[in-house]
mmCIF file of C-alpha atoms in Angstrom:
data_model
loop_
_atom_site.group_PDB
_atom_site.id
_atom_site.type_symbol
_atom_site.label_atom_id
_atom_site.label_comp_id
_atom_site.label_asym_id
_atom_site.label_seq_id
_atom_site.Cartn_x
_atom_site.Cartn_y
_atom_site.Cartn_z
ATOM 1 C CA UNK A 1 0.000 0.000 0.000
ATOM 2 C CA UNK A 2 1.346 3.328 -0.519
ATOM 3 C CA UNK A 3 2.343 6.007 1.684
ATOM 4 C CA UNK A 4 -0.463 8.727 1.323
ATOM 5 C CA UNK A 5 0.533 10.683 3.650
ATOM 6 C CA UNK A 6 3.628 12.589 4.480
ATOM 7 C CA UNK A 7 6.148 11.895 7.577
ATOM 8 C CA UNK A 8 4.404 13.042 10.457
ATOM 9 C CA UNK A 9 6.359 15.869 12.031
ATOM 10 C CA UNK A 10 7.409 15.416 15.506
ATOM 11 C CA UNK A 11 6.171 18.087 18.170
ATOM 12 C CA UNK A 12 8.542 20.833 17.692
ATOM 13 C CA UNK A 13 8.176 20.635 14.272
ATOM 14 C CA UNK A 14 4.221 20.780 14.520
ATOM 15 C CA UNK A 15 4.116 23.663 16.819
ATOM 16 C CA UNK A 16 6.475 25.714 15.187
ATOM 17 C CA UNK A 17 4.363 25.142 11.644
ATOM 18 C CA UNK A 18 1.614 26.194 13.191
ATOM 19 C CA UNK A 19 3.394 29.684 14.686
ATOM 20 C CA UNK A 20 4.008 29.799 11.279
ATOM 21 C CA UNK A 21 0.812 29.757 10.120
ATOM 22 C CA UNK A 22 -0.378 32.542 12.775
ATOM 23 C CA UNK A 23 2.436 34.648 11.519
ATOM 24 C CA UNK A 24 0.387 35.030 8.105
ATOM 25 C CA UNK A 25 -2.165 37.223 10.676
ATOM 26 C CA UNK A 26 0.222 39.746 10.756
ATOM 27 C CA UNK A 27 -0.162 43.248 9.933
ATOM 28 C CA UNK A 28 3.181 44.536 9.882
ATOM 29 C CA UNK A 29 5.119 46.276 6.807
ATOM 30 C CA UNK A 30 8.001 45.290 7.878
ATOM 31 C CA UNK A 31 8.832 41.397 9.122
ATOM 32 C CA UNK A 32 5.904 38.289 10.450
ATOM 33 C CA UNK A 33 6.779 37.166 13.344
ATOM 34 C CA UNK A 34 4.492 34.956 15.374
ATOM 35 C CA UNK A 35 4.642 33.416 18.954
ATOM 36 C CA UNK A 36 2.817 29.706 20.233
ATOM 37 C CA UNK A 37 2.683 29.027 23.771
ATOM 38 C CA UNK A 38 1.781 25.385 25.166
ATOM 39 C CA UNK A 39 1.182 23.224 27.682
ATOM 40 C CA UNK A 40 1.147 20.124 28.262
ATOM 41 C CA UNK A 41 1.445 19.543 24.235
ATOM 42 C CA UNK A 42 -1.430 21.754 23.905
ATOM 43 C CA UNK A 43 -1.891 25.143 22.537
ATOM 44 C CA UNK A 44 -2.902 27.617 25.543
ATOM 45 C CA UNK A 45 -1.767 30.957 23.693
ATOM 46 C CA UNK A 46 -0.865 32.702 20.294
ATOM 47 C CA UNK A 47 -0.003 36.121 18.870
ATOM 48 C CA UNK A 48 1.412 37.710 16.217
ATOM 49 C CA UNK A 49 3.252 41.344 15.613
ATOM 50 C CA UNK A 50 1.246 43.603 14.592
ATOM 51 C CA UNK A 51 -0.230 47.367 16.497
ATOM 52 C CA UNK A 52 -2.068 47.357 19.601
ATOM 53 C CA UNK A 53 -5.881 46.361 19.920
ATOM 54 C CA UNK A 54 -8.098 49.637 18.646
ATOM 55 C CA UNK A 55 -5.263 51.180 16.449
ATOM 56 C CA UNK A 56 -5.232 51.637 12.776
ATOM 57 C CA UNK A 57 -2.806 48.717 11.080
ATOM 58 C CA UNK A 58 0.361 48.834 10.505
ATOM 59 C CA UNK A 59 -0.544 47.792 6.921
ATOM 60 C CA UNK A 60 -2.956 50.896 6.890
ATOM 61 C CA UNK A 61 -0.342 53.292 8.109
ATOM 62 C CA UNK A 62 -0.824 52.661 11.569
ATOM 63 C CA UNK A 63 3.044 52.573 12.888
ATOM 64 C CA UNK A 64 5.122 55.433 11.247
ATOM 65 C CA UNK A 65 8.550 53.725 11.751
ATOM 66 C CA UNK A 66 7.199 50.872 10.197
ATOM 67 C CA UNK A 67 6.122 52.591 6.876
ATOM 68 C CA UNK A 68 9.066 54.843 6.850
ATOM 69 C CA UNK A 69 12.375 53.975 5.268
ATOM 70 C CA UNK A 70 14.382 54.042 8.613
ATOM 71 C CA UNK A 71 16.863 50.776 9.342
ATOM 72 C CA UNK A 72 16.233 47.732 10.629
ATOM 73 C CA UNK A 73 17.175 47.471 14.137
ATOM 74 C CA UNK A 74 17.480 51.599 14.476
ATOM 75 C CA UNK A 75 14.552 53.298 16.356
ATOM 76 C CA UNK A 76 13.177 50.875 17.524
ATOM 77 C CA UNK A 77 11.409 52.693 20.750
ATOM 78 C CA UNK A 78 9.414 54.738 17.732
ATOM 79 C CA UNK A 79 7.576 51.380 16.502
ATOM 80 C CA UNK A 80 4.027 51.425 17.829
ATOM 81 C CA UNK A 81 3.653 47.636 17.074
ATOM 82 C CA UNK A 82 3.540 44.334 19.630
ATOM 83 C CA UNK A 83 5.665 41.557 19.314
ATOM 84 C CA UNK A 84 4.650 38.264 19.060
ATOM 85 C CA UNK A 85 5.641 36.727 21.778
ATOM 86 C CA UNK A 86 4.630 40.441 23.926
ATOM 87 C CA UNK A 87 1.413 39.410 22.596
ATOM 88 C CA UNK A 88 1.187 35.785 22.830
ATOM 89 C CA UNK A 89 1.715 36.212 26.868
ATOM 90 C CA UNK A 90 -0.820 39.580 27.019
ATOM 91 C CA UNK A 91 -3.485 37.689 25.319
ATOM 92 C CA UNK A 92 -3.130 34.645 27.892
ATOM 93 C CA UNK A 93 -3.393 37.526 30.910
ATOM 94 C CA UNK A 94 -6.441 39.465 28.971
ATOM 95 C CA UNK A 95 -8.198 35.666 29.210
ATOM 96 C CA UNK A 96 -6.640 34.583 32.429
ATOM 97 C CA UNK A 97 -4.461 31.369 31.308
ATOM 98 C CA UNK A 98 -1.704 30.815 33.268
ATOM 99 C CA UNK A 99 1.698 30.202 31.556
ATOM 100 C CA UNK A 100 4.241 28.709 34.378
ATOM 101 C CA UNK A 101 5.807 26.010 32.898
ATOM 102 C CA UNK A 102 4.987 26.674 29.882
ATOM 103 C CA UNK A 103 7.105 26.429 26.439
ATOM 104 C CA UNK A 104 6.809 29.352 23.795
ATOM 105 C CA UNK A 105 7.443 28.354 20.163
ATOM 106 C CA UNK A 106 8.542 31.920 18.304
ATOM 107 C CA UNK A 107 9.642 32.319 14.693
ATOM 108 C CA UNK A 108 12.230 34.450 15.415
ATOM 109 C CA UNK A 109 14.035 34.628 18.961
ATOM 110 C CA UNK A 110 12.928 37.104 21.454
ATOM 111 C CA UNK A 111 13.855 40.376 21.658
ATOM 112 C CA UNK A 112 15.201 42.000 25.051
ATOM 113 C CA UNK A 113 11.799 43.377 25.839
ATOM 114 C CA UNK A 114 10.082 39.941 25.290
ATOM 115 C CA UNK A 115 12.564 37.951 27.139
ATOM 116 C CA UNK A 116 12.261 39.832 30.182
ATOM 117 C CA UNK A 117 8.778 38.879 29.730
ATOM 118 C CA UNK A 118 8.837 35.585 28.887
ATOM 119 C CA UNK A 119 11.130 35.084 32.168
ATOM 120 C CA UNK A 120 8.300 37.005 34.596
ATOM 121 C CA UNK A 121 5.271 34.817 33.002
ATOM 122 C CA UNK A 122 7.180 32.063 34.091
ATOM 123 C CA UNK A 123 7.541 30.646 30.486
ATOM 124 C CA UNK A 124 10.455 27.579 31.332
ATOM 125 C CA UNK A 125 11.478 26.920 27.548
ATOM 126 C CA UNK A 126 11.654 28.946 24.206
ATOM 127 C CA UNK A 127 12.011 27.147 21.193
ATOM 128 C CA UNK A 128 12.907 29.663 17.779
ATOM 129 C CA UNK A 129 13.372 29.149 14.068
ATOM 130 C CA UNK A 130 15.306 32.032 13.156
ATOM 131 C CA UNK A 131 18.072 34.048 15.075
ATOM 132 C CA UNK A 132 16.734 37.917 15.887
ATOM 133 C CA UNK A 133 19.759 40.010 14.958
ATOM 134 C CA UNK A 134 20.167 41.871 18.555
ATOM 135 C CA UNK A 135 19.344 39.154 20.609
ATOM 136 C CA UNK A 136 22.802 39.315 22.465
ATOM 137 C CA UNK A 137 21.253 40.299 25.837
ATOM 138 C CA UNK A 138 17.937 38.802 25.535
ATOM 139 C CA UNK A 139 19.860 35.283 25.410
ATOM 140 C CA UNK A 140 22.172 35.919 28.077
ATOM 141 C CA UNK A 141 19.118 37.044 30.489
ATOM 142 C CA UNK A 142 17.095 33.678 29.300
ATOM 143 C CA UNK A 143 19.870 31.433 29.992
ATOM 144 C CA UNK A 144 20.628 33.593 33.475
ATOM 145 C CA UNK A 145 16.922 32.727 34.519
ATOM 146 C CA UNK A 146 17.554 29.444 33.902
ATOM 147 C CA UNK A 147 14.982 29.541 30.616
ATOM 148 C CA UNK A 148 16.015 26.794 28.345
ATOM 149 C CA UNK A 149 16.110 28.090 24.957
ATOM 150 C CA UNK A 150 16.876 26.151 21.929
ATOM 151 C CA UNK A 151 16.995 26.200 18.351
ATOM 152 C CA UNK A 152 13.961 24.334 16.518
ATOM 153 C CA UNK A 153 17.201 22.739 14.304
ATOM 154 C CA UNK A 154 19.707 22.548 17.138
ATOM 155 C CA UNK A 155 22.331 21.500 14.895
ATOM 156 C CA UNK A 156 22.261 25.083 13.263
ATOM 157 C CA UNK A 157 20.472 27.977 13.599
ATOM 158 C CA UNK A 158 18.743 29.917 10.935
ATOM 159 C CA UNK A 159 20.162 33.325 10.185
#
């Protein structure tokens, strides 16, 4: 009989398609990013970058650093959007879910702002795809909290 279906993908694999996926919700000019937080092997949590709940898009002008021509990484206090994983964790307080012990699957690793975050929520494992390019800090806070974080393809991370 033949295969009809394809390998199934173990459960880093499956989470981190599906942050994937909730990137596509994004709204931002610039980069989709998205965030999965779970439990227990289930889904308790997801956001995606994008601006804050009752203002205008960044797609539809919304964030003027993101629609401007300014470098990436530079000005970065003048971007009116969320992050991901910023939003991921506010969305789990806004319906009261608990995230201690947690893991957080994020396209892209976490920014300083969303470490220090992800370390207070009590989030005990990040998992990215791709490397953030000023994530220096961010990493060396994670690891000093005792936050495992890992590459989704330990062997080498994406740039």
């Amino acid at each position: 009989m033949a295969q009809l279906f394809e390998k199934r993908p173990g459960w880093d694999e499956y989470f981190m398609n599906i942050a994937h996926e909730v990137a596509t919700r994004s709204n931002c000019c610039r980069r989709h990013v998205a965030a999965v937080i779970v439990r227990d092997r289930r889904i308790i949590s997801t956001g995606y970058n994008g601006t804050p709940r009752g203002i205008r898009n960044c797609d539809e002008g919304g964030c003027p650093r993101c629609n401007s021509e300014t470098p990436s990484g530079s000005n970065l206090a003048e971007c009116l959007c969320s992050h991901a994983e910023e939003n991921s964790i506010t969305q789990a307080a806004y319906h009261g879910i608990q995230l201690k012990g947690s893991t957080l699957y994020t396209t892209f690793s976490p920014c300083l702002m969303c470490a220090k975050m992800i370390i207070n929520a009590g989030v005990i494992e990040v998992v990215f795809d791709r490397r953030y390019s000023i994530d220096e800090t961010s990493m060396a806070i994670l690891a000093e909290a005792g936050v495992q974080v890992r590459a989704l393809d330990a062997a080498e991370p994406k740039k």
